[in-house]
Every structure is written in structure tokens, then in C-alpha cells.
Amino acid sequence: MPSSAGPSIDTITEGGRVTQVGEGQEADESTPPVMTFGAPTAGEVLAERYELVEHINNDSAGRLVWRGVDVILRRPVAVVLRYPGGDSATEMLQAAVAASRVIHPNLVGVYDAIDEAERAYVVREWVDGQSLRDLAADGPLDPARATAIGNAVASALAAVHATGMVHGNVHPGTVMISDEGRVVLADARTDGADSQENDIRAVGGILYFALTGSWPHAEAPLHGATAGHGRAAIPDAVRDAGGGIAAPRQVRAGVPAYLDDLTMDLLDAEIAPPSSDVLAAELARLDVPAEEEHYLENSGPLRFAGETGEEPSPLAAAGGRKVAIGIAGLLAVALVGLLIGISTLGDKEPQAGQSAVPSSSAPANETTPAAVAVRKLPVKDVRIIDPDGKRDELTDANKVTDGDPDKGWGTDTYTAAKFGNKKQGMGVWLDLGAPHTVKSVQAVLSARGASAQLLTGTLNPPSTSNGDKQLITSYKTEKTTIGQPFEDHDGTTMAFDGFDADAKYQYLLFWITELPASERGFQVDVQEITVQGS
């Protein structure tokens, strides 16, 4: 890591979320004191680009957190400064550079990391919000919200682990919730002292903290486990005489058995944890709306090792001992679909000339299949695929699935319809979090005249130029085109419905091959993509 003044270590302009109140690593005796003499002042411009506006706080590692403005792009940023730079700031800068290479909606976005010898600083996106530690200060969270937060953290870790890296700093101070409810994992470490297994077990700690308001690792904390305000900042878990922690259901009422079991399994050192992607898939399966949670509550816990004839949970293959819902949960979800179907049918009056079908029309020994409710499927990850470009058009991918059709992701402006004859295309890649039955996909664009197709595949490589090339090659080779390229469509809306009813889909790629003409050239915005299925 160079320590000369001026040059940027690595500048990243991809999107992502970050909070200005993220926590650093746990402070130790080597932590430098917060600098006062020669400290930055409001109005100072760093690297001829980042104007400091307001000092927000100092984190546990002695770093100064400022709100700033990128004067070139005119966007707010968070600036984290450390004194001095050079060797003492190497870990911070390396962690920032490593984190910037993993793009995920639940990971902090890092724009810049600069070493000026006397000081070093990291520039991140500014998002108003608070840490999970502060959010739970008013009391434990409801199980549905705790599950959603755990799912977001596990999904972020799955993206990190897919690159072979370790986060190493997962605790309630680095899990941030924006004012809009987005969950972001911040402040990764790169000191080599952690493992992916510790990251996964930390998700158990996050679930435990969200459900109880106390931290199960206080006696042997993870890195930064109580960062921010000293070890007394996060209450220790309730313990028995032998030091063992009480299960969440023993601490408070209303915690479902399946969530209690999963949390305690992740914290049990004698049980091998699943991989982060398997854990994320399981938590995504449990991440149901709060109004439907009672169906899961009634399902009861299930052991990982199911009896003959039972369909195992994704965690069963990981060697775990208990599972969060299992077969009973699947039956409960089917029951939800059945009840929704019955309710929908019950609300419809027979039209003129039609008679209601009597319930006795089916033979008594036959079972009428339950109606499966078609709904908008949640998108767990979204990113821009650009195999032939300079990768400077990757920001705002999350706006494509945020539910706001007035905001989206847009391409640059090119001199010709086929991306200036420089690219084979660009696309929006969607991860549904788990395989689903998909009925239709609708894409809302900013203009008519674009050509696009919908592809699917099984590959999920890292978000790099080579990774994007592997992805598009794989998806085209697998011949899994759902919709062919076309130009004429209904206004600015493209709809794809050529899905195999017997197939399951997790990854979808909206692949744009030609751009419509605009006043300045050829360009298009993808305002919103909606996936319907069950």
C-alpha cells in the first residue's frame, strides 16, 4: 500500500449503500488517539474533490467520520479519516479496497481510498440511518424484522465469500439500517484473523441480538463485537451458572421455535455451520410478511436429519442438527397459498349466464389441487452486467427493483444503437434468492425502440469484467432464452411470459442489445423490473 501523498489507492464509483454512522474495529492499546492539532475543518477539500461539511462522530478505532460532498459528481459522501496514514492505515485502506470490489445491495459502497502519509481516508456513500445496536436500544425486534435483517446480512456475506474473502467484523455496530429500511453491512476487516465460518456464526449473533437485545459473544467477543462505546455498550446475554446462554425463547415470549433453533445452532461451536449462501437461502425462505408469520409459528421445529420420505431443508445438506421450518413450514406456506386462493375465489361473484360450480362436482376420492397465489417475487440481489465496457455504468442497479418507476438505472449515451458498436450489450441481472416458479417478467423503459431479451442460467460469478463475460457466455450457451429480441412493444413496457411451468428460476438477465434514439444519441433507462410468480 503506497504511502506517498496524493494518489488514490483505488477509486470505485459503483453503487451500493453505506451509512455515515458505521462502526470500526474494536479499539485496542495500539489505537492512535483522535487527532486534534491539524485536524480537518469544514470547507476543506480533500484530493481536490471531497469537500468536508460536518464532523459526525469518531469511531472506536480513533477515526473521524465526516459528512462531505463529492464536488465533481455533486453527491453526498461519508469520509472516514485516520491519523497518521502510511503503515498504520494499511489495514483500513486494504479493507476498503477489498470491500469496493464486491457489489451487493446489502454491502457498503466504497468510492475512494487515499493515503496522504500524515493522514488516510476512505470515501463512502452517505445514507441516513442507524446501526442495529442503536435500533435495538429501545427493545428487541419482532421475529419477522429480525429474520429480514439476518437474511440481508447472510446475503451480503454470501457475496463476500463468493470472492474468497472474509468480512471479519460482523456485529450490531456494523449492521446498519437506513431510514428507508435497507439493511447494509459495513466496515470489513482484512487482518487475516478471521474465517468465513466466524462470519456465519456472527449471523447467529445478529439474530440473537435482534431477538433479545443482548450479545451472546460478550465473554469472547468477535472482532469489534462491542465497538463504538466500549465493551459495556452491548448487554451480555442471560447466562446460566455454567456460562451457557439462554435461548431467545427463554428470554422473551413470541419467538418462533424454528427461529430459536436456527439461532442457537449457529451459535453452537459443536455444530458445523452451513455455507453463507445456504444460510441466506434458508433465511430468505423464512423471511415472510409479519401478517403471515403465525403459519410458521404453528409449524414447530424440525431436525436437520429428516425421516424417510421427508424433503430436507437446504440446511440438511450442510450437516446441521435442526432446521428453521422444514416440511411443516412448506406445508404452512402451501396453506397460505390455499387460503389466499380460497379468499380470492370467494370474493368473485358468478357472472351472468354462469352458475357456481358445486363443491360436490369432484369425486369424493380425488383431491382438488390447491390454487397457488401468484405474487410479486422479492429480488434479493440486482447488478449491472457489462462484459465489454469500462465498468463505469454500474451505479443505481438497486433502483430497478425499488418499486419506484420514476427512478432507475440508465446506460451512457452512445453514437449508435448497438452501444456505439463497442459492446455486444448490457443487462440487468436479478437474483430471486432461491428457485421460484416464474409466471412473467415486466420491464418498464424510458423510451420506445430498444431491443432486449430475457435470459436465465445457473451461473453466478463475481461482479467483474471476466465474471460478466462468463455469465453472458454461459446464459447464451445454456440456450435458456425466455424472450427473443424485439423492438415493437406496448409503449415503454416489455413483458416476458414464456416460462416453463415445470421449471424453477433463480437468476434472470434482462439483456439489452440495441438502444433507442434520444436527443443526444442512443440511450435508455430501465425504470423498473417486476417478477411475478410463486
XYZ file of C-alpha atoms in Angstrom:
534
model
C 0.000 0.000 0.000
C 1.735 3.194 -1.121
C 2.050 5.948 1.421
C 3.042 8.903 -0.704
C 0.761 11.920 -0.644
C -1.874 12.499 -3.228
C -2.601 9.451 -5.396
C -5.777 7.441 -4.931
C -5.327 3.849 -3.779
C -8.389 2.745 -5.749
C -11.374 4.704 -6.953
C -14.696 2.886 -7.249
C -17.866 4.558 -8.493
C -20.250 1.601 -8.414
C -23.448 1.849 -6.403
C -24.273 0.354 -3.040
C -25.400 1.519 0.339
C -23.458 2.784 3.295
C -24.161 4.704 6.419
C -22.233 7.593 7.901
C -22.515 6.164 11.396
C -20.888 2.784 10.718
C -18.568 1.388 13.368
C -14.915 0.449 13.017
C -12.977 -2.368 14.566
C -12.747 -2.868 18.282
C -10.263 -0.472 19.785
C -7.079 -1.819 21.385
C -3.957 -0.440 23.038
C -2.359 0.288 19.657
C -5.241 2.501 18.532
C -3.940 6.017 17.892
C -5.638 8.845 19.765
C -8.053 11.061 17.892
C -6.056 13.859 16.327
C -6.899 17.401 17.380
C -3.967 19.515 16.141
C -4.121 19.869 12.377
C -7.474 18.075 12.183
C -9.656 18.792 9.141
C -12.087 21.692 9.143
C -15.431 22.274 7.497
C -14.982 23.543 3.960
C -11.652 21.767 3.397
C -11.486 19.889 0.077
C -9.625 16.559 0.065
C -7.960 15.236 -3.097
C -9.376 18.295 -4.929
C -12.755 16.551 -4.885
C -14.285 15.786 -1.474
C -15.454 18.836 0.485
C -15.879 18.284 4.231
C -19.184 19.634 5.515
C -19.789 18.393 9.061
C -17.942 16.276 11.644
C -20.369 13.487 12.632
C -18.530 11.352 15.197
C -15.388 9.377 15.997
C -15.449 5.590 15.903
C -13.789 3.180 18.314
C -10.604 2.938 16.227
C -9.939 6.656 16.586
C -11.162 7.505 13.099
C -13.004 10.745 12.312
C -16.301 10.385 10.463
C -17.336 13.402 8.369
C -20.246 14.206 6.117
C -18.961 15.552 2.833
C -19.816 16.317 -0.776
C -18.220 14.993 -3.949
C -17.860 18.328 -5.743
C -17.433 16.633 -9.130
C -20.471 14.351 -9.055
C -22.395 16.623 -6.625
C -23.448 13.837 -4.313
C -23.166 13.477 -0.540
C -20.477 11.162 0.788
C -19.149 9.943 4.115
C -15.426 10.479 4.699
C -13.603 8.402 7.319
C -10.173 9.831 8.218
C -7.357 8.259 10.203
C -4.185 9.876 11.531
C -1.492 9.080 10.616
C -1.584 7.413 7.199
C 1.185 5.190 5.908
C 1.743 1.810 7.537
C -0.646 2.469 10.419
C -3.542 2.925 7.979
C -2.702 -0.013 5.736
C -5.348 -2.343 7.191
C -8.086 0.257 6.871
C -7.209 1.069 3.265
C -6.788 -2.558 2.236
C -10.160 -3.398 3.752
C -11.788 -0.525 1.864
C -10.233 -1.533 -1.458
C -11.245 -5.172 -0.969
C -14.800 -4.222 0.008
C -15.144 -1.938 -3.016
C -14.711 -4.906 -5.349
C -17.814 -6.698 -4.079
C -21.010 -5.056 -5.286
C -24.163 -6.060 -3.433
C -27.220 -4.082 -2.278
C -26.611 -5.152 1.333
C -22.917 -4.183 1.350
C -21.407 -0.761 1.944
C -20.401 1.051 -1.240
C -16.805 2.355 -1.222
C -15.844 5.119 -3.672
C -12.258 6.003 -2.834
C -9.333 5.148 -0.523
C -6.470 7.628 -0.317
C -3.199 7.702 1.643
C -1.502 11.069 2.203
C 1.124 9.841 4.694
C 0.117 12.210 7.520
C -3.472 11.013 7.142
C -5.500 8.475 5.210
C -9.187 8.459 4.396
C -11.902 6.321 2.886
C -14.807 7.844 0.948
C -18.141 6.040 1.058
C -21.710 6.723 0.051
C -23.756 8.740 2.522
C -27.057 7.248 3.663
C -29.056 8.390 6.668
C -29.719 5.583 9.139
C -28.706 3.917 12.366
C -26.927 0.795 13.485
C -28.711 -2.338 14.639
C -27.162 -1.675 18.046
C -28.954 1.667 18.263
C -32.148 0.353 16.702
C -32.475 -2.366 19.356
C -31.736 0.072 22.177
C -35.480 0.647 22.519
C -36.156 -3.076 22.816
C -35.843 -6.355 20.884
C -37.187 -6.524 17.348
C -40.137 -8.606 16.236
C -39.206 -12.009 14.733
C -40.147 -11.003 11.176
C -37.836 -7.990 11.206
C -35.043 -9.942 12.899
C -35.304 -12.585 10.181
C -35.222 -9.966 7.425
C -32.087 -8.389 8.920
C -30.412 -11.776 9.307
C -31.306 -12.600 5.709
C -29.760 -9.342 4.444
C -26.540 -9.895 6.416
C -26.230 -13.513 5.249
C -26.822 -12.440 1.631
C -24.092 -9.801 1.922
C -21.691 -12.364 3.381
C -22.513 -14.817 0.601
C -21.391 -12.188 -1.922
C -18.180 -11.566 0.040
C -17.430 -15.269 0.493
C -18.030 -15.986 -3.201
C -14.859 -13.987 -3.909
C -12.877 -15.954 -1.313
C -12.739 -13.020 1.100
C -13.804 -12.719 4.728
C -15.696 -9.812 6.267
C -14.423 -10.355 9.800
C -16.329 -7.562 11.506
C -19.990 -8.568 11.755
C -21.667 -7.209 14.882
C -24.607 -4.934 15.778
C -22.489 -1.807 15.202
C -21.636 -2.674 11.581
C -25.132 -3.778 10.597
C -26.811 -0.572 9.504
C -30.479 0.123 8.706
C -31.219 3.122 6.510
C -34.217 5.373 7.065
C -35.864 3.590 4.123
C -35.353 0.218 5.841
C -32.439 -1.053 3.744
C -30.001 -3.251 5.658
C -26.304 -2.662 4.944
C -23.202 -4.419 6.262
C -20.249 -2.041 6.658
C -16.572 -1.901 7.700
C -14.965 -5.163 6.626
C -11.547 -6.171 8.010
C -8.615 -7.756 6.159
C -6.244 -8.607 9.001
C -6.431 -12.353 8.332
C -7.534 -13.156 11.879
C -10.996 -14.346 10.922
C -12.653 -17.023 8.827
C -15.795 -17.444 6.788
C -17.103 -19.776 9.496
C -16.789 -16.990 12.071
C -18.690 -14.683 9.714
C -21.523 -17.210 9.503
C -21.632 -17.757 13.260
C -21.792 -13.988 13.653
C -25.131 -14.088 11.799
C -26.359 -16.194 14.708
C -25.167 -13.419 16.996
C -27.026 -10.843 14.908
C -30.243 -12.880 15.121
C -29.769 -13.361 18.870
C -29.172 -9.655 19.430
C -32.131 -8.604 17.293
C -34.427 -11.022 19.168
C -33.179 -10.342 22.704
C -31.290 -7.041 22.712
C -28.187 -8.749 24.150
C -24.984 -10.088 22.575
C -24.013 -13.760 23.031
C -20.271 -13.192 22.457
C -19.534 -10.744 25.285
C -17.208 -13.166 27.112
C -15.307 -13.998 23.913
C -16.278 -11.189 21.523
C -15.920 -11.320 17.792
C -13.803 -8.584 16.230
C -15.494 -5.323 17.018
C -18.300 -7.100 18.883
C -18.809 -4.153 21.167
C -17.203 -1.498 19.046
C -18.302 2.077 19.320
C -18.705 2.751 23.017
C -16.633 0.144 24.833
C -17.464 -3.370 25.986
C -20.318 -2.206 28.170
C -22.191 -0.794 25.191
C -23.955 -4.058 24.304
C -25.578 -6.015 27.158
C -24.310 -9.539 27.714
C -26.699 -12.436 27.105
C -28.525 -14.043 30.015
C -26.408 -16.968 31.188
C -26.801 -19.982 33.435
C -24.416 -20.962 36.219
C -22.136 -22.707 33.715
C -21.901 -19.664 31.470
C -24.211 -21.037 28.806
C -26.510 -18.515 27.145
C -30.272 -18.685 27.429
C -32.168 -19.344 24.209
C -34.144 -16.401 22.799
C -37.436 -18.133 23.692
C -36.277 -18.270 27.308
C -35.574 -14.549 27.294
C -38.781 -13.277 25.702
C -42.122 -14.560 24.526
C -43.217 -14.762 20.914
C -40.013 -16.102 19.327
C -40.948 -18.902 16.885
C -39.379 -22.282 17.613
C -37.822 -22.558 14.153
C -36.041 -19.197 14.518
C -34.941 -20.010 18.058
C -33.453 -23.342 16.887
C -31.660 -21.825 13.907
C -30.148 -19.058 16.036
C -28.874 -21.438 18.700
C -27.478 -23.861 16.091
C -25.413 -21.079 14.522
C -24.004 -20.219 17.958
C -23.202 -23.845 18.857
C -19.490 -24.451 18.248
C -20.088 -28.217 18.087
C -22.394 -27.911 15.074
C -20.772 -27.262 11.701
C -22.499 -24.209 10.214
C -23.808 -24.158 6.632
C -22.152 -22.056 3.967
C -23.257 -18.441 3.785
C -25.194 -18.921 0.541
C -27.125 -21.864 2.014
C -27.847 -19.853 5.159
C -29.001 -16.896 3.056
C -31.344 -19.174 1.092
C -32.795 -20.595 4.317
C -33.344 -17.164 5.854
C -34.903 -15.973 2.584
C -37.325 -18.879 2.894
C -38.190 -17.752 6.404
C -38.423 -14.068 5.518
C -42.220 -13.909 5.276
C -44.531 -10.940 5.902
C -45.341 -10.401 9.568
C -49.069 -10.959 8.963
C -48.332 -14.489 7.690
C -45.846 -15.410 10.400
C -48.418 -17.290 12.503
C -48.431 -20.037 9.890
C -44.730 -20.597 10.544
C -45.224 -20.359 14.290
C -47.596 -23.311 14.202
C -45.197 -25.425 12.171
C -42.828 -26.179 15.023
C -39.129 -27.037 14.753
C -37.681 -29.832 12.638
C -34.329 -31.577 12.971
C -31.856 -31.324 10.117
C -31.856 -35.117 9.623
C -35.372 -35.764 8.332
C -37.041 -39.139 8.405
C -37.544 -41.232 5.272
C -39.937 -39.557 2.882
C -39.341 -36.037 4.212
C -37.952 -33.334 1.974
C -34.866 -31.882 3.705
C -34.270 -28.211 4.251
C -31.317 -26.624 2.398
C -29.533 -26.718 5.757
C -29.787 -30.518 5.905
C -27.100 -30.861 3.244
C -24.847 -28.632 5.336
C -24.777 -31.131 8.207
C -26.763 -29.120 10.722
C -28.866 -30.598 13.533
C -32.110 -28.615 13.357
C -33.888 -26.628 10.657
C -35.914 -23.494 10.723
C -39.128 -24.678 9.112
C -38.608 -27.887 7.141
C -41.529 -29.841 5.820
C -44.020 -28.445 8.283
C -43.092 -24.969 7.145
C -43.550 -25.917 3.495
C -46.994 -27.253 4.341
C -47.720 -23.990 6.144
C -46.677 -21.960 3.090
C -48.907 -24.183 0.938
C -51.713 -23.500 3.400
C -51.143 -19.769 2.973
C -51.480 -20.165 -0.779
C -54.608 -22.258 -0.354
C -56.242 -19.722 1.950
C -55.356 -16.864 -0.382
C -56.804 -18.824 -3.303
C -59.998 -19.592 -1.384
C -60.319 -15.947 -0.347
C -59.819 -14.779 -3.934
C -62.375 -17.198 -5.296
C -64.804 -16.312 -2.533
C -64.647 -12.631 -3.428
C -65.737 -13.213 -7.031
C -69.456 -13.259 -7.889
C -70.615 -15.563 -10.736
C -71.092 -13.582 -13.929
C -74.374 -13.511 -15.813
C -75.037 -16.791 -17.605
C -72.644 -18.706 -15.357
C -73.504 -20.908 -12.466
C -71.398 -21.542 -9.441
C -69.636 -24.918 -9.517
C -70.913 -27.030 -6.635
C -68.359 -28.318 -4.183
C -69.536 -31.861 -4.852
C -68.555 -31.765 -8.540
C -65.239 -33.530 -7.836
C -65.290 -37.212 -6.904
C -65.031 -37.813 -3.195
C -61.850 -39.845 -3.543
C -59.978 -37.169 -5.517
C -58.197 -34.157 -4.080
C -58.560 -30.818 -5.845
C -55.116 -29.209 -6.134
C -54.670 -26.035 -4.086
C -54.511 -22.801 -6.015
C -51.057 -21.233 -5.836
C -51.218 -17.473 -5.440
C -49.167 -15.527 -7.980
C -47.390 -12.605 -6.332
C -44.591 -10.152 -6.887
C -41.393 -12.019 -6.083
C -38.763 -10.224 -3.996
C -35.387 -9.658 -5.657
C -32.511 -10.425 -3.298
C -29.715 -9.057 -5.487
C -29.504 -6.929 -8.615
C -26.468 -5.803 -10.571
C -25.493 -4.468 -13.968
C -23.768 -6.824 -16.421
C -21.239 -5.057 -18.671
C -18.752 -7.569 -20.120
C -17.257 -5.259 -22.756
C -17.270 -1.870 -21.036
C -15.088 0.134 -18.697
C -17.498 -0.727 -15.849
C -18.356 2.910 -15.229
C -22.112 2.398 -15.777
C -22.830 0.136 -12.798
C -24.419 2.539 -10.319
C -28.087 2.627 -9.284
C -28.806 -1.022 -10.091
C -30.903 -1.287 -6.924
C -33.296 1.381 -8.250
C -34.501 -1.057 -10.914
C -36.349 -3.111 -8.282
C -37.137 -0.498 -5.621
C -40.809 -0.173 -6.561
C -40.412 3.416 -7.773
C -40.943 3.627 -11.572
C -39.667 7.214 -11.577
C -36.166 6.112 -10.631
C -33.995 3.555 -12.355
C -30.666 2.670 -13.929
C -29.567 4.153 -17.228
C -26.898 3.496 -19.830
C -24.498 6.138 -21.061
C -25.295 7.884 -24.333
C -23.746 6.233 -27.405
C -23.270 7.282 -31.038
C -25.010 4.207 -32.454
C -27.885 1.952 -31.417
C -25.668 -1.062 -30.724
C -23.802 0.697 -27.919
C -21.683 2.652 -30.376
C -20.653 -0.691 -31.931
C -18.401 -1.162 -28.900
C -20.424 -3.687 -26.909
C -22.494 -6.786 -27.535
C -24.941 -5.415 -25.000
C -25.587 -4.618 -21.351
C -28.033 -6.114 -18.907
C -29.719 -6.122 -15.519
C -29.139 -9.366 -13.599
C -31.626 -10.424 -10.914
C -31.213 -12.974 -8.134
C -34.505 -14.120 -6.654
C -32.691 -15.590 -3.653
C -33.939 -19.125 -4.290
C -35.532 -21.065 -7.176
C -39.107 -19.966 -7.909
C -41.878 -20.743 -10.341
C -41.940 -17.620 -12.510
C -45.038 -16.562 -14.434
C -43.945 -13.293 -16.026
C -41.362 -10.531 -16.045
C -42.190 -6.929 -16.914
C -39.587 -4.273 -17.714
C -40.503 -0.567 -17.855
C -38.142 1.516 -20.009
C -37.726 5.244 -20.530
C -38.287 5.141 -24.301
C -39.571 3.041 -27.174
C -37.316 1.360 -29.713
C -34.996 -0.697 -27.531
C -34.249 -4.326 -28.336
C -33.847 -6.735 -25.450
C -34.213 -10.361 -24.467
C -34.692 -12.217 -21.214
C -32.181 -14.936 -20.367
C -31.743 -17.308 -17.462
C -28.946 -19.565 -16.305
C -27.291 -21.152 -13.297
C -24.004 -19.257 -13.116
C -23.408 -16.522 -10.514
C -19.793 -15.373 -10.950
C -18.159 -12.391 -9.182
C -19.097 -8.928 -10.429
C -16.005 -8.332 -12.541
C -15.384 -7.885 -16.254
C -14.316 -11.529 -16.595
C -17.209 -12.630 -14.391
C -19.676 -10.774 -16.619
C -18.181 -12.379 -19.721
C -18.502 -15.827 -18.159
C -22.100 -15.093 -17.184
C -23.353 -13.930 -20.576
C -21.487 -16.734 -22.385
C -22.947 -19.314 -20.019
C -26.502 -17.985 -20.235
C -26.419 -17.962 -24.032
C -24.742 -21.378 -24.234
C -27.344 -22.938 -21.967
C -29.982 -21.838 -24.508
C -32.259 -20.567 -21.814
C -33.688 -17.605 -23.699
C -37.179 -16.835 -22.409
C -37.979 -13.878 -24.630
C -36.480 -13.083 -28.039
C -35.119 -9.655 -29.012
C -37.803 -7.304 -30.288
C -38.383 -3.635 -30.954
C -42.146 -3.199 -31.099
C -43.724 -3.336 -27.671
C -46.523 -1.711 -25.716
C -45.275 1.809 -25.177
C -42.266 1.595 -22.898
C -43.179 -1.741 -21.306
C -41.691 -5.107 -22.243
C -43.337 -8.274 -20.949
C -41.971 -11.812 -20.986
C -44.146 -14.807 -20.193
C -42.506 -17.761 -21.956
C -41.599 -19.562 -18.746
C -41.670 -23.337 -18.314
C -44.393 -24.067 -15.757
C -42.453 -27.115 -14.517
C -39.131 -25.294 -14.112
C -37.703 -23.201 -11.297
C -35.785 -19.979 -11.876
C -33.430 -18.084 -9.564
C -31.263 -15.978 -11.892
C -32.725 -13.774 -14.648
C -30.917 -11.447 -17.059
C -32.675 -8.613 -18.891
C -30.187 -8.263 -21.761
C -30.319 -5.090 -23.900
C -28.881 -5.399 -27.411
C -29.978 -2.127 -29.053
C -30.660 1.345 -27.666
C -33.404 3.766 -28.726
C -32.571 7.147 -30.197
C -32.547 10.184 -27.917
C -31.880 13.876 -28.495
C -28.146 13.450 -27.926
C -27.576 9.941 -29.244
C -28.715 6.472 -28.203
C -29.583 5.746 -24.583
C -32.180 4.042 -22.383
C -33.151 3.890 -18.708
C -34.550 0.738 -17.127
C -37.056 2.236 -14.708
C -38.445 -0.889 -13.049
C -38.377 -4.679 -13.450
C -41.117 -6.728 -11.793
C -41.110 -10.522 -11.461
C -44.380 -12.361 -10.853
C -44.518 -15.940 -9.670
C -44.866 -18.195 -6.681
